[in-house]
mmCIF file of C-alpha atoms in Angstrom:
data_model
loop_
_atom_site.group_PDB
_atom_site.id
_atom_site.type_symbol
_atom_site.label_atom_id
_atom_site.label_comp_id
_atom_site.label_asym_id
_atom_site.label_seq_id
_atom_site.Cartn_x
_atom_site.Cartn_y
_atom_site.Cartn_z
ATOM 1 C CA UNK S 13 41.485 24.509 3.809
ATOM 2 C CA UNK S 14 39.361 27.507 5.073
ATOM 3 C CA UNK S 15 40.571 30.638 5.622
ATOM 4 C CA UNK S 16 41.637 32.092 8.833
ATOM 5 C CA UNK S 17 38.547 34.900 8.180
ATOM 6 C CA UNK S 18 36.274 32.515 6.307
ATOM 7 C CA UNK S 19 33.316 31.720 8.257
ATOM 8 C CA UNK S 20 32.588 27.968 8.618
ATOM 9 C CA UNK S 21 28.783 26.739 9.554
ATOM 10 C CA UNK S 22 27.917 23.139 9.902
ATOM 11 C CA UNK S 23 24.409 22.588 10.765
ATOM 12 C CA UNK S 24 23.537 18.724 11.794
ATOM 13 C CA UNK S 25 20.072 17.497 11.524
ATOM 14 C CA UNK S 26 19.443 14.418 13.876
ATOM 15 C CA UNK S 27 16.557 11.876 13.107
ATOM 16 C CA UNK S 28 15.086 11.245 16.549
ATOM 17 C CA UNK S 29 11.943 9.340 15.424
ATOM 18 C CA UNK S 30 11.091 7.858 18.247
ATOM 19 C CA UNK S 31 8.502 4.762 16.785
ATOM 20 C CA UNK S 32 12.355 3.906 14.724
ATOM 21 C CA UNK S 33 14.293 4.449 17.972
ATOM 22 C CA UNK S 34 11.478 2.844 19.950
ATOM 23 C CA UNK S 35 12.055 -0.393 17.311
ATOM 24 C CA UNK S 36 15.602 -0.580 17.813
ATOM 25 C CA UNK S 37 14.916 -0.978 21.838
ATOM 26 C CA UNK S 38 12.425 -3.637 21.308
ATOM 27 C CA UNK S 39 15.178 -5.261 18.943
ATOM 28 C CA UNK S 40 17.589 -5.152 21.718
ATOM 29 C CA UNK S 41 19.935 -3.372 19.665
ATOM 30 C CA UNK S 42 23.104 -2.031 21.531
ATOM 31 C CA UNK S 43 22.607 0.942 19.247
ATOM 32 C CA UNK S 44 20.568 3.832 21.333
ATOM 33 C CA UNK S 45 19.455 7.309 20.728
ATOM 34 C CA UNK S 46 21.975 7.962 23.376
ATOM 35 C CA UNK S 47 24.688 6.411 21.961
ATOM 36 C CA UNK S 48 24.108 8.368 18.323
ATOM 37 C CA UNK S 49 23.679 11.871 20.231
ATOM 38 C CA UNK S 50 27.119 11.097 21.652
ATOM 39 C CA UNK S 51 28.667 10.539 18.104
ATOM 40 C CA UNK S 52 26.562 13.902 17.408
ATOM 41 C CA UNK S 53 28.317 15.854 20.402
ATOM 42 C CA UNK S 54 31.988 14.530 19.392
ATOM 43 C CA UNK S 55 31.494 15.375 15.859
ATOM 44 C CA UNK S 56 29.994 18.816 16.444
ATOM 45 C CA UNK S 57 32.755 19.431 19.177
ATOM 46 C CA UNK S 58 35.622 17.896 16.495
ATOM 47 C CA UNK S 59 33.938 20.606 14.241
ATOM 48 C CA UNK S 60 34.400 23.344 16.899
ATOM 49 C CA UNK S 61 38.223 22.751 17.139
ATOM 50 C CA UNK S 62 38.493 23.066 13.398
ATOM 51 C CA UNK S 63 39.195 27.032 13.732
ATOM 52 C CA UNK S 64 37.736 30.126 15.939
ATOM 53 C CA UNK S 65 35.238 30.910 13.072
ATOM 54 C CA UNK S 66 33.661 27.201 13.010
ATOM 55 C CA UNK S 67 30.105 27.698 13.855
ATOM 56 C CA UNK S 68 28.175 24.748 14.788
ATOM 57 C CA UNK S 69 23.853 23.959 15.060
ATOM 58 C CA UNK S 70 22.227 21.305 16.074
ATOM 59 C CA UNK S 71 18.794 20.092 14.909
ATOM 60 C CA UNK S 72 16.477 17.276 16.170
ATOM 61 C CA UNK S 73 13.930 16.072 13.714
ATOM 62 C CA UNK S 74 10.753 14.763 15.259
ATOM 63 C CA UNK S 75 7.475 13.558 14.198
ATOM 64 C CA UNK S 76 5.837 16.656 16.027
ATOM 65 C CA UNK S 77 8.444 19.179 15.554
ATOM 66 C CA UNK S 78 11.987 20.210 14.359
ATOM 67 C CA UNK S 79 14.123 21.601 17.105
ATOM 68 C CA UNK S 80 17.322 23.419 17.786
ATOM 69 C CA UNK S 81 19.057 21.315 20.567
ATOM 70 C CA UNK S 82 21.902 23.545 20.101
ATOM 71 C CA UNK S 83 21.839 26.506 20.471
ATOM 72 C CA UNK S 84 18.520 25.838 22.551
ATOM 73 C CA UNK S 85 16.020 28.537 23.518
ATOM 74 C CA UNK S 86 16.873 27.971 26.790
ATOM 75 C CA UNK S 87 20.500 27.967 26.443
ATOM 76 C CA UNK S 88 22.532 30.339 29.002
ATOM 77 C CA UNK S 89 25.287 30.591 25.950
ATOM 78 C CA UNK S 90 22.721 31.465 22.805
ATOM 79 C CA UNK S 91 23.416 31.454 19.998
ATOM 80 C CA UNK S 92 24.083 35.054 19.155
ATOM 81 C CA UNK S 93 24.098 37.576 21.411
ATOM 82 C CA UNK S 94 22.704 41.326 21.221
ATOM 83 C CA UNK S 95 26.216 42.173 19.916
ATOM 84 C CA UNK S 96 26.100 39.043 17.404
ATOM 85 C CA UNK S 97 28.955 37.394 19.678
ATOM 86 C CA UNK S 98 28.597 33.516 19.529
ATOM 87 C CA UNK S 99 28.888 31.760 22.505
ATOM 88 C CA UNK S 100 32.107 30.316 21.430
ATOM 89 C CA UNK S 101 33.667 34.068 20.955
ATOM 90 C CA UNK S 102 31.883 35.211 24.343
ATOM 91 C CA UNK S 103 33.226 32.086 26.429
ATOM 92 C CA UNK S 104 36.760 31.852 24.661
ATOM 93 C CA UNK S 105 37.206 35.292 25.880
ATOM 94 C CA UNK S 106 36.713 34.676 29.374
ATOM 95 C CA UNK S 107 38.840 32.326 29.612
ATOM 96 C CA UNK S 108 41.960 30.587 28.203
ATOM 97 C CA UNK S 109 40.519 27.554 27.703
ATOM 98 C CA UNK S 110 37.229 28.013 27.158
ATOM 99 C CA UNK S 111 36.764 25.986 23.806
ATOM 100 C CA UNK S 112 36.515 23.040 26.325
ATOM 101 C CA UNK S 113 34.027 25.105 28.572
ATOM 102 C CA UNK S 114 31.550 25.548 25.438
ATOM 103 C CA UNK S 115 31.825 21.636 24.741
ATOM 104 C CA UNK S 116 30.918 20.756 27.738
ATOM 105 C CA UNK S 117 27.802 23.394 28.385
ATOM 106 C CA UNK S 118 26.907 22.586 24.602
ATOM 107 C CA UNK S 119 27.076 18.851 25.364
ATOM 108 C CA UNK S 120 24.916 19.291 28.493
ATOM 109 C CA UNK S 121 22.222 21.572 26.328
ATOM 110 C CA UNK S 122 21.676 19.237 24.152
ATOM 111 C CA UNK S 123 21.061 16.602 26.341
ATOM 112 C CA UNK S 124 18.293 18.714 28.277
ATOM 113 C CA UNK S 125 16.823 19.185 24.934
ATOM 114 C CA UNK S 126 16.693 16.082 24.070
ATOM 115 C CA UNK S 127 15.102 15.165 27.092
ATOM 116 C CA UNK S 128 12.434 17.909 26.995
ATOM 117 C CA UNK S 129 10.864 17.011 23.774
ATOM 118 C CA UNK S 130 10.844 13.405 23.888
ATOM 119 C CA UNK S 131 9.007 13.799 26.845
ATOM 120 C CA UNK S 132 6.866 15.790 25.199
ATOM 121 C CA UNK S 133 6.166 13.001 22.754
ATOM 122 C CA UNK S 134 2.434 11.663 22.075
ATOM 123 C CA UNK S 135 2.977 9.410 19.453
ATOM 124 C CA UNK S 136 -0.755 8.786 17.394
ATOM 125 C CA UNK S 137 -1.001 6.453 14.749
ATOM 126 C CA UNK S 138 -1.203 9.155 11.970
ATOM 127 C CA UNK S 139 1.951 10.546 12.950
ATOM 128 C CA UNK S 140 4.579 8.540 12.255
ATOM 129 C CA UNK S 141 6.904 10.542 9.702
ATOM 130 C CA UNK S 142 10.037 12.567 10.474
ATOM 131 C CA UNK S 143 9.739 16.181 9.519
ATOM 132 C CA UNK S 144 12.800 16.020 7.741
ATOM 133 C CA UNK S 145 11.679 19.010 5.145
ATOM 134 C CA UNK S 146 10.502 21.034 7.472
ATOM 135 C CA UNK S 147 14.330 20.815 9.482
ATOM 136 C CA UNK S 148 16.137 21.292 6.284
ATOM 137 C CA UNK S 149 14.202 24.602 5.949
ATOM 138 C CA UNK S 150 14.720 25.560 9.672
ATOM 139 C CA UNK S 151 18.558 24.851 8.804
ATOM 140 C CA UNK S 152 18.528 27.095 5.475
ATOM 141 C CA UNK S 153 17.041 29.792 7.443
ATOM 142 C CA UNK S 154 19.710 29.743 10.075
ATOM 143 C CA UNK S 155 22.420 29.810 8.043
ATOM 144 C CA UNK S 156 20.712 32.496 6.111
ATOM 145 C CA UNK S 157 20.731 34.366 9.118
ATOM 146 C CA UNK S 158 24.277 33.972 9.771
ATOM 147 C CA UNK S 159 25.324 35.522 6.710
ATOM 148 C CA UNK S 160 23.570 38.521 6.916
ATOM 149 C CA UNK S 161 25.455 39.135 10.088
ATOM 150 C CA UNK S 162 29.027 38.417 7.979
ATOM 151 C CA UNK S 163 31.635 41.531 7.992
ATOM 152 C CA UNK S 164 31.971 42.885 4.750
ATOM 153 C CA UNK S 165 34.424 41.333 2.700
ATOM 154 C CA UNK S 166 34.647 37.523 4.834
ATOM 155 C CA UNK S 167 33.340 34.740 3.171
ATOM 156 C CA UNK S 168 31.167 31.718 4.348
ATOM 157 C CA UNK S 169 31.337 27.980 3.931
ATOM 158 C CA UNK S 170 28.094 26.188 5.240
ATOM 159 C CA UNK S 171 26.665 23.058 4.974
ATOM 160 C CA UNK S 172 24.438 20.213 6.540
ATOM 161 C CA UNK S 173 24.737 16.804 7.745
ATOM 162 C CA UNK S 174 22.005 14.758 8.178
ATOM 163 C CA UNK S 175 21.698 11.487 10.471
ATOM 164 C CA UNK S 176 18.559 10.012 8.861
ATOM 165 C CA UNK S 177 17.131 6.767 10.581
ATOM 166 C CA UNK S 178 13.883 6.454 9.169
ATOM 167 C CA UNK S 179 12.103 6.054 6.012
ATOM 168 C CA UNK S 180 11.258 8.250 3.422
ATOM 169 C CA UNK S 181 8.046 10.418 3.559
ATOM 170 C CA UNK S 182 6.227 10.440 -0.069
ATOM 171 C CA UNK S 183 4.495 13.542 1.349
ATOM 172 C CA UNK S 184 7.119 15.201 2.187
ATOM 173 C CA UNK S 185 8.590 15.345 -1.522
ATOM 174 C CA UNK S 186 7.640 18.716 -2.944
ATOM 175 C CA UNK S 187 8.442 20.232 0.104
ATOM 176 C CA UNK S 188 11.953 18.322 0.695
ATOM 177 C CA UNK S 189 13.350 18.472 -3.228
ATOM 178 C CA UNK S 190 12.135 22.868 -2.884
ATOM 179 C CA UNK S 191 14.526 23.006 0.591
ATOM 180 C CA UNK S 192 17.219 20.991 -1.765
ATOM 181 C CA UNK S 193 16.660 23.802 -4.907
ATOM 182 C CA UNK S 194 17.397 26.257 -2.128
ATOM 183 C CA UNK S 195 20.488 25.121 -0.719
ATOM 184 C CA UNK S 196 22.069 24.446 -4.415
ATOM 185 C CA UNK S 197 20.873 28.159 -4.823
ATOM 186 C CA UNK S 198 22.402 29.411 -2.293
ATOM 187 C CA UNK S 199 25.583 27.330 -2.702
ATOM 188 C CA UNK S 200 24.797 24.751 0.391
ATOM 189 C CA UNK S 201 26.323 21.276 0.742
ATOM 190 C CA UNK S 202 23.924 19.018 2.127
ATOM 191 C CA UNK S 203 25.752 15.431 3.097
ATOM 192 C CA UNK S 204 23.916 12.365 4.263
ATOM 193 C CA UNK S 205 24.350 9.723 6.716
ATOM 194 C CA UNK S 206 21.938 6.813 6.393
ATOM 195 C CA UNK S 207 21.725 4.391 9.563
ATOM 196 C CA UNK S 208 19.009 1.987 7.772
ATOM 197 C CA UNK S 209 17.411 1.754 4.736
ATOM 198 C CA UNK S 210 18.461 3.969 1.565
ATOM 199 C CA UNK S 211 17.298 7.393 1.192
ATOM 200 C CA UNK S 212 16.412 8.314 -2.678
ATOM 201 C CA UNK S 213 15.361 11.973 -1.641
ATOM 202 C CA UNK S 214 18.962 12.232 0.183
ATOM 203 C CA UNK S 215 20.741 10.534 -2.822
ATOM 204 C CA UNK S 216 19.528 13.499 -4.974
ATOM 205 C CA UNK S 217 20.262 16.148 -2.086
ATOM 206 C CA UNK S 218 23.620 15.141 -2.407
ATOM 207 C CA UNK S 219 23.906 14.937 -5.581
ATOM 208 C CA UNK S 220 22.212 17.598 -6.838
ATOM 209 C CA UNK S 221 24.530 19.986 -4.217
ATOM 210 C CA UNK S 222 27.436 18.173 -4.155
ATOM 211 C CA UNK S 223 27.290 16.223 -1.027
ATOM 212 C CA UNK S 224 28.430 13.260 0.323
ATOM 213 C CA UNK S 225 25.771 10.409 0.719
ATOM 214 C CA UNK S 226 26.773 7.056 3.040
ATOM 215 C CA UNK S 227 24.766 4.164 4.009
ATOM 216 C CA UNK S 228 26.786 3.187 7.001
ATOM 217 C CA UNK S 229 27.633 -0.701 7.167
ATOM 218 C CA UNK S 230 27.086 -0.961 10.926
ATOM 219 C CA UNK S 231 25.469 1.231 12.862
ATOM 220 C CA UNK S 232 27.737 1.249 16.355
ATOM 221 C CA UNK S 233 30.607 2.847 14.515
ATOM 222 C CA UNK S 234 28.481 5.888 13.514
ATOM 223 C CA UNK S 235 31.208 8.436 15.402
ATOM 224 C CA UNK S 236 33.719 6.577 13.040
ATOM 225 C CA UNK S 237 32.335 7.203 9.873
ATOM 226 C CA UNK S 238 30.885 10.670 11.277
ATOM 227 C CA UNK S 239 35.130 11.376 11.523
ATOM 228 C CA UNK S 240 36.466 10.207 8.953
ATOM 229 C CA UNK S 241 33.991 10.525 6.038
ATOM 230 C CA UNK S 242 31.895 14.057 6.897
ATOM 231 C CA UNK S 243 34.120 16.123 9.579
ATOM 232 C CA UNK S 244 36.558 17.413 6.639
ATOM 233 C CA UNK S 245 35.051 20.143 3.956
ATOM 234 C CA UNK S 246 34.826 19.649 0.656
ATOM 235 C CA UNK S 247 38.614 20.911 0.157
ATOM 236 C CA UNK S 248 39.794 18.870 2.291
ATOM 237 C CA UNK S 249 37.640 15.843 0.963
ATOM 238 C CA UNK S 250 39.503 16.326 -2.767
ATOM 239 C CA UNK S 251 42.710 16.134 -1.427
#
């Protein structure tokens, strides 16, 4: 169990292919994008609710980009103001209840995200692959960021979940095992959360930093598995 001063950062990187997500419609499956940002939201909100010093980012990985959907660059909260507030301390100050007041305006951002750069989207037939390296690197640098802004003496606990849907990228490797390297480096758990077919570069993420790696039997019980396998830390996880 974390301390009551110990920082805790959990950075979630969504797969939002959308020629995988696009399959799944023509499939008929009752399993939407929607649906697995809504899993997202209630296991980034059960995160928030862990303890005042739970921080919590959100990134969407696209075959055109990796973005943050939360904290968004047009997000009224932020993610760190001038006086490195987060928007949890800022709004939880205002207000009594204001934990529930950051769910819901962090729930709402990402949705406008969302919607912003899928419709953005021009799908060509030489891009087809998630930029899954290129989000674990966005994620590194974040959390780097966060703890050069730590008070002297508290500690930090990060690490990332990813929600992979598609295949692997073989030209991605170099770029995806150096972003791995890093986060073992810098003492970063990456866990993974396969909705299809097996991931060997997230198998060796895992293991190499200690993560937790799950190819999920059925796909519409993602927010169960999200909940009961990845929401508690790695103390918590050995007990």
């Amino acid at each position: 169990m974390a301390s009551d001063d110990e920082l805790s950062i959990l950075v979630i990187v969504v797969d939002v292919n959308p020629i995988w997500w696009g399959q799944q419609t023509l499939k008929s499956s009752k399993f939407t994008l929607s649906k697995c940002l809504d899993a997202v939201m209630v296991m980034g909100n059960s995160h928030l609710l862990m303890g005042h010093n739970s921080k919590l980012a959100v990134i969407a990985s696209h075959i055109q980009e990796s973005r943050f959907i939360y904290p968004g660059k047009t997000s009224k909260t932020g993610d760190a103001g001038d006086n490195g507030s987060s928007p949890s301390e800022s709004m939880f100050s205002s207000s009594k209840d204001g934990k529930y007041e950051l769910f819901a305006a962090a729930n709402e951002l990402m949705a406008e995200e969302i919607k912003d750069l899928m419709a953005r989207t021009a799908v060509t037939g030489q891009q087809t692959e998630t930029l899954l390296a290129g989000s674990l690197a966005k994620a590194l640098c974040y959390i780097h960021k966060l703890s050069k802004e730590l008070e002297a003496g508290q500690d930090m606990k990060s690490r990332i979940l990813v929600i992979k849907a598609s295949e692997d990228s073989a030209l991605q490797y170099m770029h995806f095992m150096n972003t791995i390297f890093a986060a073992q480096k810098q003492n970063i758990l990456i866990d993974a959360c396969v909705l299809d077919s097996d991931s060997g570069l997230l198998q060796q993420a895992c293991d190499i930093t200690g993560g937790l790696y799950l190819k999920i039997p059925q796909m519409q019980a993602l927010l169960q598995y999200l909940l009961w396998m990845f929401l508690p830390d790695p103390d918590q996880r050995s007990q």
